Amino acid sequence: MLNLRTCAAKLRPLTASQTVKTISQHRPAAPRTFQQIRCYSAPVAAEPFLSGTSSNYVEEMYYAWLENPKSVHKSWDIFFRNANAGAAPGTAYQSPPPLSTSLSTLSQAQFLVQAQPNVDKLVEDHLAVQSLIRAYQVRGHHIAKLDPLGISCVNFDDAPVTVSPNVDLAVFKERLRVLTVGGFYGLDESDLDKVFHLPTTTFIGGNESALPLREIIRRLEMAYCQHIGVEFMFINDLEQCQWIRQKFETPGIMQFTNEEKRTLLARLVRSTRFEEFLHRKWSSEKRFGLEGCEVLIPALKTIIDKSSEKGVDYVIMGMPHRGRLNVLANVIRKELEQIFCQFDSKLEAADEGSGDVKYHLGMYHRRINRVTDRNITLSLVANPSHLEAADPVVQGKTKAEQFYSGDTEGKKVMSILLHGDAAFAGQGIVYETFHLSDLPSYTTHGTVHVVVNNQIGFTTDPRMARSSPYPTDVARVVNAPIFHVNADDPEAVVYVCNVAAEWRSTFHKDVVVDLVCYRRNGHNEMDEPMFTQPLMYKQIRKQKPVLQKYAELLISQGVVNQPEYEEEIAKYDKICEEAHARSKDEKILHIKHWLDSPWPGFFTLDGQPRSMTCPSTGLNEEDLTHIGQVASSVPVEDFTIHGGLSRILKTRGEMVKNRTVDWALAEYMAFGSLLKEGIHIRLSGQDVERGTFSHRHHVLHDQNVDKRTCIPMNHLWPNQAPYTVCNSSLSEYGVLGFELGFAMASPNALVLWEAQFGDFHNTAQCIIDQFICPGQAKWVRQNGIVLLLPHGMEGMGPEHSSARPERFLQMCNDDPDVFPKLDDFDVRQLYECNWIVVNCSTPANFFHVLRRQILLPFRKPLIIFTPKSLLRHPEARSSFDDMLPGTHFLRVIPDDGPAAQNPERVKRVLFCTGKVYYDLTRERKARQMEADVAITRVEQLSPFPFDLLQREAQKYPAAELVWCQEEHKNQGYYDYVKPRLRTTINRAKPVWYAGREPAAAPATGNKKTHLTELQRLLDTAFNLDAFKDLA
Ligand SMILES: Cc1ncc(C[n+]2csc(CCOP(=O)(O)OP(=O)(O)O)c2C)c(N)n1
Ligand SMILES: [Mg+2]
């Protein structure tokens, strides 16, 4: 795709002087790239036959002539020579002798002699044929017979035509009306048997370079208007277009051996009989069956076989509900009894979490590919009901697997994404995911997309579901070819799937297979489709199942006979029956059998953490100093950084000398130390390389050399793990999903996604709600992803202020009313929570929590509300002393001033979290209330530090307890903290509130109001009478 971008630059119109320069300087080099440059020195517009539609043909001829003057007709040779020699307008063209004229006569042709009248017609006819070929290539898919029901909802004239050698011109003229504006370009009945020279942009000739028009039309109809509709001419790369043309135009290219046909039939038998079996056994269970698109199974198997043949050994798949069980059974090859026992409503679930319905669970399976005899690992990523949400997750996991196996070009690991037609067109995440497909740090080097296009979404038909002709148009933005195919023609399906897999392995770009099919039943098996689509379903009732049609075809061809076919069916039915019998022995449902990403070696054999302790997250002084020095230097020679950055690095250096860190340096220390221990770190998000607030600077840019960069973090230790820091596309949903997928692949990596401002995470809400928060409970899958969410009320207006802590806290699974009975809160509480939510007030604590994330013996998502103004706050610094061996993350930071020395005298304890602590201490000092008011920082909000806060509350027996926050009362932490604090003190005292009033917006847009609100909350916090009347 980088090609594309450069190509787009090339396509910018040249100025006249540039054109002249280009012509005189060089001839186009092979392989040719498409350039809209007219390289004639004669003013070509004056040539009578050069019009808009003919220019492509002329250009074609011109390039061919440049490469070899003999490859074009003599008349073109003369024309180009004359044109290049500077012939006057209208005189460059010389008529060729009639076709019957011998070559020797041609060679005697004089330049610049008068035109013969019949030659005009000849050239025009050639141009017409060229335009005709192009019309089929560009728009042939519009009239291909794609819809098995023949009631296509696509808004084009659908006029299926049987192609015979006796082309009926009247019929084709009518078809061409659809294909082209200009109709038949002036060709006529009398031209049908004339032989035309074929341009190099077509392969219909096979070994022949010229064909009669009748045969040209027939072959174009065969290539473009049967059961395959190839949509590709929008691709801006000539080589790729040629590759596709060759795959579809070459005569006789779609041949299958009898062996291949029998394999295809056997796969269809499995696909069809699997659904029938489920229907027979559990007729009233929802299974989102595949009936009407049974061909999906051979389609996927073909893609996998071909990819395996090309060297792929790991395929990661994502798919929605439709046909999922069938894919698990017949593509991934999950044991059938494991699938069948999911239908047994009496089976108890093992206590591993809440679990999920059977058509959402993931799977991981390694086996031998029978066709290629090579090892293959297949993983189907678990997904929520939210359609397409798994797309970026699959891509992220694929990228990670490629990264960890050193597969830098995607030759070994690939992804396949399945889609429904309505979801593919409707969900914006599809677009976001496509836009990651060619970004250096996000590409998976080509994904094969397969759309189960059953021409309906639940009860809505395409006329109401999308504004584009096809559900696949979104793929055009990344120049992915789209192969539409009639799903009732299994051979056509298998053919395009082979081409799609080859495309991926050749160009490493995305490709789409659009299986145009139907849905035999309702949305699920319990649904009545006739309520809303009566005519469509009348047609569907009449539709012969694809297995039956294909079996009849093969029997008629003598490829199989009836008994063999019946035996194949009986064989598979028996497999199902036996598995069903075995499934009855299953007593307990284990969701862990449905894990899509096992982490070998990380857990014990029965899936438990190897310990329940966490070592100190401190670091020795030497390492702190070393990392600090690298962080404040440019570790490569001859590299000029920006003057402003030099100053920043100098300040860093001074901090290191003074044994202190600010936020950015604390992050550096955490990352750098983990890299030393072999932990890969990946930080992704918008503008993360520099940091939105210009504090990070993890990528240095040479001020003199374009694109020369340096990442000092990768110059820390001799055998360190790699550090990836990458600015992402402007997407939250897509990129967070991607990073979540990346973090799934290995527990030995710290994967962080940073929101530009915390509030933007809400466009990724689905990833948070559906995957991060409940992922382990639903799918027994742990994930250690870290979300960095800049948060804080700093007078910047309603946007950019709040990362919405209330939402994360509301989704925590700890009980507000129960004091946990645990001996070890430090680790055990973390093990039992669904995610960890922290708001650190010191750089050292930020450092510790990042390191703890990896040093814990299990993985939990970590949500960190990160500061903005504290990044540069002179007091928000930590000493090395707080980061040395033996130190650790502080869940609560107690007051250590005069209040703590005489706790009995303390009148009030202010509990708070995050940045407001600095406002509170400043105000307390100004009011000289250090002995009266204690300030306790809650650094880990969830799981709630019941134990430590109980200690804090008990320390100050006479004090009032107040929760103070800068966020509005209905936001922030109050609703979460209050009941838990009350539980902590056994409800012995009230917990008061000092903070902003409830509000609809997160913050005011007026700076002055902001400051007034802040002052008001500080006044309440330190007014010891504030709650007197309420008590
Ligand atoms: C994001 C999202 N919105 C709505 C739904 C509810 N829903 C489930 S299936 C479905 C129709 C999907 O149609 P299509 O993508 O064509 O797949 P099909 O069921 O036809 O295979 C809808 C609307 C959902 N699951 N996810
Ligand atoms: Mg559909």
mmCIF file of C-alpha atoms in Angstrom, residues 581-819:
data_model
loop_
_atom_site.group_PDB
_atom_site.id
_atom_site.type_symbol
_atom_site.label_atom_id
_atom_site.label_comp_id
_atom_site.label_asym_id
_atom_site.label_seq_id
_atom_site.Cartn_x
_atom_site.Cartn_y
_atom_site.Cartn_z
ATOM 1 C CA ALA A 581 -22.782 -41.013 22.633
ATOM 2 C CA ARG A 582 -19.408 -40.056 24.098
ATOM 3 C CA SER A 583 -20.617 -36.558 24.951
ATOM 4 C CA LYS A 584 -23.012 -38.085 27.434
ATOM 5 C CA ASP A 585 -20.034 -39.156 29.571
ATOM 6 C CA GLU A 586 -19.070 -35.520 30.132
ATOM 7 C CA LYS A 587 -20.129 -34.496 33.591
ATOM 8 C CA ILE A 588 -18.842 -30.974 33.865
ATOM 9 C CA LEU A 589 -18.467 -28.175 31.356
ATOM 10 C CA HIS A 590 -14.948 -26.813 31.430
ATOM 11 C CA ILE A 591 -14.649 -23.473 29.761
ATOM 12 C CA LYS A 592 -10.910 -23.832 29.837
ATOM 13 C CA HIS A 593 -11.247 -26.366 27.025
ATOM 14 C CA TRP A 594 -12.282 -23.417 24.922
ATOM 15 C CA LEU A 595 -9.235 -21.249 25.441
ATOM 16 C CA ASP A 596 -8.097 -19.452 22.311
ATOM 17 C CA SER A 597 -4.636 -18.472 23.574
ATOM 18 C CA PRO A 598 -2.934 -20.871 25.961
ATOM 19 C CA TRP A 599 0.215 -19.559 27.661
ATOM 20 C CA PRO A 600 2.429 -22.615 27.914
ATOM 21 C CA GLY A 601 4.549 -22.664 31.040
ATOM 22 C CA PHE A 602 2.988 -19.626 32.667
ATOM 23 C CA PHE A 603 0.518 -21.584 34.786
ATOM 24 C CA THR A 604 0.712 -24.966 36.505
ATOM 25 C CA LEU A 605 -0.710 -27.918 34.589
ATOM 26 C CA ASP A 606 -4.142 -27.377 36.075
ATOM 27 C CA GLY A 607 -4.137 -23.763 35.045
ATOM 28 C CA GLN A 608 -3.243 -22.202 38.417
ATOM 29 C CA PRO A 609 -0.707 -19.423 39.061
ATOM 30 C CA ARG A 610 2.706 -20.784 40.003
ATOM 31 C CA SER A 611 2.718 -18.766 43.230
ATOM 32 C CA MET A 612 0.588 -16.287 45.117
ATOM 33 C CA THR A 613 3.307 -13.791 45.865
ATOM 34 C CA CYS A 614 4.797 -10.817 44.135
ATOM 35 C CA PRO A 615 8.483 -9.977 44.581
ATOM 36 C CA SER A 616 9.609 -6.454 45.383
ATOM 37 C CA THR A 617 9.169 -4.228 42.410
ATOM 38 C CA GLY A 618 12.166 -2.102 43.427
ATOM 39 C CA LEU A 619 15.302 -1.761 41.359
ATOM 40 C CA ASN A 620 18.972 -1.369 42.259
ATOM 41 C CA GLU A 621 20.578 2.044 42.133
ATOM 42 C CA GLU A 622 22.948 1.092 39.349
ATOM 43 C CA ASP A 623 20.148 0.162 36.978
ATOM 44 C CA LEU A 624 18.164 3.251 37.880
ATOM 45 C CA THR A 625 21.172 5.419 37.113
ATOM 46 C CA HIS A 626 21.973 3.583 33.901
ATOM 47 C CA ILE A 627 18.451 3.829 32.547
ATOM 48 C CA GLY A 628 18.305 7.476 33.598
ATOM 49 C CA GLN A 629 21.516 8.223 31.744
ATOM 50 C CA VAL A 630 20.358 6.575 28.547
ATOM 51 C CA ALA A 631 17.020 8.365 28.854
ATOM 52 C CA SER A 632 18.846 11.690 28.954
ATOM 53 C CA SER A 633 21.241 11.040 26.097
ATOM 54 C CA VAL A 634 21.369 10.372 22.373
ATOM 55 C CA PRO A 635 22.929 6.924 22.138
ATOM 56 C CA VAL A 636 23.979 7.113 18.463
ATOM 57 C CA GLU A 637 26.689 9.072 16.689
ATOM 58 C CA ASP A 638 26.147 12.100 14.448
ATOM 59 C CA PHE A 639 22.564 12.584 15.428
ATOM 60 C CA THR A 640 21.222 16.100 15.773
ATOM 61 C CA ILE A 641 18.200 16.522 17.977
ATOM 62 C CA HIS A 642 16.055 19.602 18.378
ATOM 63 C CA GLY A 643 17.452 22.282 20.698
ATOM 64 C CA GLY A 644 14.340 22.201 22.880
ATOM 65 C CA LEU A 645 14.710 18.487 23.290
ATOM 66 C CA SER A 646 18.367 18.879 24.266
ATOM 67 C CA ARG A 647 17.194 21.043 27.126
ATOM 68 C CA ILE A 648 14.635 18.439 28.176
ATOM 69 C CA LEU A 649 17.271 15.703 28.141
ATOM 70 C CA LYS A 650 19.644 17.921 30.090
ATOM 71 C CA THR A 651 17.017 18.421 32.786
ATOM 72 C CA ARG A 652 16.513 14.664 32.867
ATOM 73 C CA GLY A 653 20.246 14.204 33.315
ATOM 74 C CA GLU A 654 20.240 16.594 36.237
ATOM 75 C CA MET A 655 17.341 14.767 37.832
ATOM 76 C CA VAL A 656 19.262 11.508 37.547
ATOM 77 C CA LYS A 657 22.266 13.129 39.218
ATOM 78 C CA ASN A 658 19.960 14.261 41.999
ATOM 79 C CA ARG A 659 18.510 10.768 42.285
ATOM 80 C CA THR A 660 15.010 11.920 41.439
ATOM 81 C CA VAL A 661 12.491 11.066 38.755
ATOM 82 C CA ASP A 662 9.511 12.785 37.259
ATOM 83 C CA TRP A 663 6.668 10.960 35.529
ATOM 84 C CA ALA A 664 8.389 10.408 32.213
ATOM 85 C CA LEU A 665 11.550 9.178 33.865
ATOM 86 C CA ALA A 666 9.622 6.827 36.144
ATOM 87 C CA GLU A 667 8.001 5.296 33.076
ATOM 88 C CA TYR A 668 11.441 4.995 31.487
ATOM 89 C CA MET A 669 12.749 3.217 34.585
ATOM 90 C CA ALA A 670 9.859 0.756 34.609
ATOM 91 C CA PHE A 671 10.109 -0.019 30.896
ATOM 92 C CA GLY A 672 13.883 -0.132 30.802
ATOM 93 C CA SER A 673 14.113 -2.504 33.740
ATOM 94 C CA LEU A 674 11.527 -4.895 32.326
ATOM 95 C CA LEU A 675 13.284 -4.912 28.966
ATOM 96 C CA LYS A 676 16.403 -6.052 30.768
ATOM 97 C CA GLU A 677 14.443 -8.976 32.154
ATOM 98 C CA GLY A 678 13.383 -10.034 28.651
ATOM 99 C CA ILE A 679 9.908 -8.563 28.783
ATOM 100 C CA HIS A 680 8.808 -7.120 25.468
ATOM 101 C CA ILE A 681 7.110 -3.756 25.814
ATOM 102 C CA ARG A 682 4.705 -2.298 23.335
ATOM 103 C CA LEU A 683 3.241 1.164 23.814
ATOM 104 C CA SER A 684 0.657 2.181 21.251
ATOM 105 C CA GLY A 685 -1.826 5.001 20.829
ATOM 106 C CA GLN A 686 -2.171 8.370 19.236
ATOM 107 C CA ASP A 687 1.085 10.352 19.333
ATOM 108 C CA VAL A 688 2.562 8.199 22.059
ATOM 109 C CA GLU A 689 6.088 8.346 20.673
ATOM 110 C CA ARG A 690 6.523 11.952 21.714
ATOM 111 C CA GLY A 691 3.616 11.902 24.167
ATOM 112 C CA THR A 692 0.537 14.099 23.791
ATOM 113 C CA PHE A 693 1.943 16.395 26.442
ATOM 114 C CA SER A 694 5.438 16.375 24.972
ATOM 115 C CA HIS A 695 6.885 14.743 28.054
ATOM 116 C CA ARG A 696 7.914 11.322 26.811
ATOM 117 C CA HIS A 697 10.167 11.655 23.731
ATOM 118 C CA HIS A 698 10.808 7.972 23.239
ATOM 119 C CA VAL A 699 11.657 8.483 19.583
ATOM 120 C CA LEU A 700 14.294 11.046 18.710
ATOM 121 C CA HIS A 701 14.255 12.621 15.252
ATOM 122 C CA ASP A 702 17.413 13.742 13.485
ATOM 123 C CA GLN A 703 16.869 17.376 12.589
ATOM 124 C CA ASN A 704 18.992 17.080 9.435
ATOM 125 C CA VAL A 705 18.187 13.682 7.965
ATOM 126 C CA ASP A 706 14.645 12.859 6.920
ATOM 127 C CA LYS A 707 13.071 9.885 8.727
ATOM 128 C CA ARG A 708 16.238 9.135 10.705
ATOM 129 C CA THR A 709 15.122 8.251 14.192
ATOM 130 C CA CYS A 710 16.563 6.744 17.325
ATOM 131 C CA ILE A 711 14.825 4.940 20.165
ATOM 132 C CA PRO A 712 17.174 5.132 23.142
ATOM 133 C CA MET A 713 15.071 2.556 24.997
ATOM 134 C CA ASN A 714 16.407 0.001 22.528
ATOM 135 C CA HIS A 715 19.985 0.896 23.445
ATOM 136 C CA LEU A 716 19.846 0.000 27.111
ATOM 137 C CA TRP A 717 21.228 -3.491 27.547
ATOM 138 C CA PRO A 718 23.116 -5.978 25.378
ATOM 139 C CA ASN A 719 20.471 -8.700 25.277
ATOM 140 C CA GLN A 720 17.403 -6.775 26.126
ATOM 141 C CA ALA A 721 13.903 -7.463 24.845
ATOM 142 C CA PRO A 722 12.751 -5.164 22.060
ATOM 143 C CA TYR A 723 10.771 -2.038 22.791
ATOM 144 C CA THR A 724 7.991 -1.075 20.390
ATOM 145 C CA VAL A 725 6.527 2.380 20.632
ATOM 146 C CA CYS A 726 4.138 3.320 17.868
ATOM 147 C CA ASN A 727 1.936 6.236 16.999
ATOM 148 C CA SER A 728 -1.359 4.742 15.963
ATOM 149 C CA SER A 729 -3.989 5.745 13.455
ATOM 150 C CA LEU A 730 -6.624 8.078 14.824
ATOM 151 C CA SER A 731 -8.763 5.253 16.149
ATOM 152 C CA GLU A 732 -9.621 4.119 19.657
ATOM 153 C CA TYR A 733 -11.972 1.165 19.082
ATOM 154 C CA GLY A 734 -9.707 -0.394 16.487
ATOM 155 C CA VAL A 735 -6.388 0.276 18.170
ATOM 156 C CA LEU A 736 -7.441 -0.689 21.687
ATOM 157 C CA GLY A 737 -8.929 -3.902 20.269
ATOM 158 C CA PHE A 738 -5.674 -4.512 18.437
ATOM 159 C CA GLU A 739 -3.554 -4.041 21.561
ATOM 160 C CA LEU A 740 -5.852 -6.259 23.558
ATOM 161 C CA GLY A 741 -5.310 -8.942 20.934
ATOM 162 C CA PHE A 742 -1.564 -8.328 21.051
ATOM 163 C CA ALA A 743 -1.582 -8.764 24.820
ATOM 164 C CA MET A 744 -3.471 -12.055 24.460
ATOM 165 C CA ALA A 745 -0.623 -13.780 22.740
ATOM 166 C CA SER A 746 1.937 -13.797 25.548
ATOM 167 C CA PRO A 747 2.018 -13.142 29.289
ATOM 168 C CA ASN A 748 5.643 -12.047 29.011
ATOM 169 C CA ALA A 749 4.980 -8.686 27.473
ATOM 170 C CA LEU A 750 3.781 -5.384 28.814
ATOM 171 C CA VAL A 751 1.300 -4.035 26.299
ATOM 172 C CA LEU A 752 0.017 -0.545 26.904
ATOM 173 C CA TRP A 753 -2.567 1.537 25.090
ATOM 174 C CA GLU A 754 -2.615 5.236 25.838
ATOM 175 C CA ALA A 755 -5.636 7.376 25.074
ATOM 176 C CA GLN A 756 -4.801 10.825 23.801
ATOM 177 C CA PHE A 757 -7.070 12.124 26.549
ATOM 178 C CA GLY A 758 -8.845 9.711 28.862
ATOM 179 C CA ASP A 759 -12.323 10.618 27.704
ATOM 180 C CA PHE A 760 -11.635 9.305 24.209
ATOM 181 C CA HIS A 761 -11.697 5.761 25.498
ATOM 182 C CA ASN A 762 -15.484 5.895 25.180
ATOM 183 C CA THR A 763 -15.275 5.325 21.445
ATOM 184 C CA ALA A 764 -13.611 2.034 22.357
ATOM 185 C CA GLN A 765 -16.256 1.246 24.960
ATOM 186 C CA CYS A 766 -17.153 -2.040 23.347
ATOM 187 C CA ILE A 767 -13.623 -3.371 23.801
ATOM 188 C CA ILE A 768 -13.692 -2.289 27.434
ATOM 189 C CA ASP A 769 -17.182 -3.570 28.231
ATOM 190 C CA GLN A 770 -17.141 -6.748 26.180
ATOM 191 C CA PHE A 771 -13.533 -7.899 26.419
ATOM 192 C CA ILE A 772 -11.386 -6.196 29.031
ATOM 193 C CA CYS A 773 -13.802 -6.071 31.949
ATOM 194 C CA PRO A 774 -15.436 -9.521 31.682
ATOM 195 C CA GLY A 775 -12.934 -11.360 29.439
ATOM 196 C CA GLN A 776 -11.618 -13.706 32.081
ATOM 197 C CA ALA A 777 -15.055 -14.434 33.504
ATOM 198 C CA LYS A 778 -16.528 -15.261 30.111
ATOM 199 C CA TRP A 779 -13.616 -16.981 28.447
ATOM 200 C CA VAL A 780 -11.149 -17.931 31.242
ATOM 201 C CA ARG A 781 -8.630 -15.908 29.352
ATOM 202 C CA GLN A 782 -6.350 -13.623 31.346
ATOM 203 C CA ASN A 783 -5.007 -10.439 29.870
ATOM 204 C CA GLY A 784 -2.504 -7.970 31.281
ATOM 205 C CA ILE A 785 -3.206 -5.010 29.015
ATOM 206 C CA VAL A 786 -2.566 -1.576 30.530
ATOM 207 C CA LEU A 787 -4.716 1.447 29.717
ATOM 208 C CA LEU A 788 -3.088 4.816 30.299
ATOM 209 C CA LEU A 789 -5.874 7.383 30.540
ATOM 210 C CA PRO A 790 -4.881 11.016 31.018
ATOM 211 C CA HIS A 791 -7.313 12.438 33.526
ATOM 212 C CA GLY A 792 -7.715 15.561 35.628
ATOM 213 C CA MET A 793 -9.761 18.718 36.008
ATOM 214 C CA GLU A 794 -7.475 21.438 34.777
ATOM 215 C CA GLY A 795 -9.825 24.011 33.351
ATOM 216 C CA MET A 796 -9.605 22.577 29.847
ATOM 217 C CA GLY A 797 -13.352 22.286 29.404
ATOM 218 C CA PRO A 798 -15.852 19.454 29.373
ATOM 219 C CA GLU A 799 -13.782 17.419 26.946
ATOM 220 C CA HIS A 800 -10.196 16.419 27.835
ATOM 221 C CA SER A 801 -10.921 16.445 31.561
ATOM 222 C CA SER A 802 -12.352 13.147 32.642
ATOM 223 C CA ALA A 803 -11.331 9.600 31.836
ATOM 224 C CA ARG A 804 -14.615 8.652 33.497
ATOM 225 C CA PRO A 805 -13.268 6.745 36.520
ATOM 226 C CA GLU A 806 -16.835 6.153 37.649
ATOM 227 C CA ARG A 807 -17.465 3.864 34.719
ATOM 228 C CA PHE A 808 -14.442 1.669 35.340
ATOM 229 C CA LEU A 809 -15.165 1.532 39.053
ATOM 230 C CA GLN A 810 -18.789 0.648 38.532
ATOM 231 C CA MET A 811 -17.669 -2.426 36.595
ATOM 232 C CA CYS A 812 -15.356 -3.760 39.329
ATOM 233 C CA ASN A 813 -16.465 -7.048 40.763
ATOM 234 C CA ASP A 814 -15.625 -6.438 44.430
ATOM 235 C CA ASP A 815 -18.543 -6.288 46.847
ATOM 236 C CA PRO A 816 -18.969 -2.841 48.460
ATOM 237 C CA ASP A 817 -20.703 -4.289 51.506
ATOM 238 C CA VAL A 818 -18.381 -7.125 52.427
ATOM 239 C CA PHE A 819 -15.010 -6.800 54.085
#
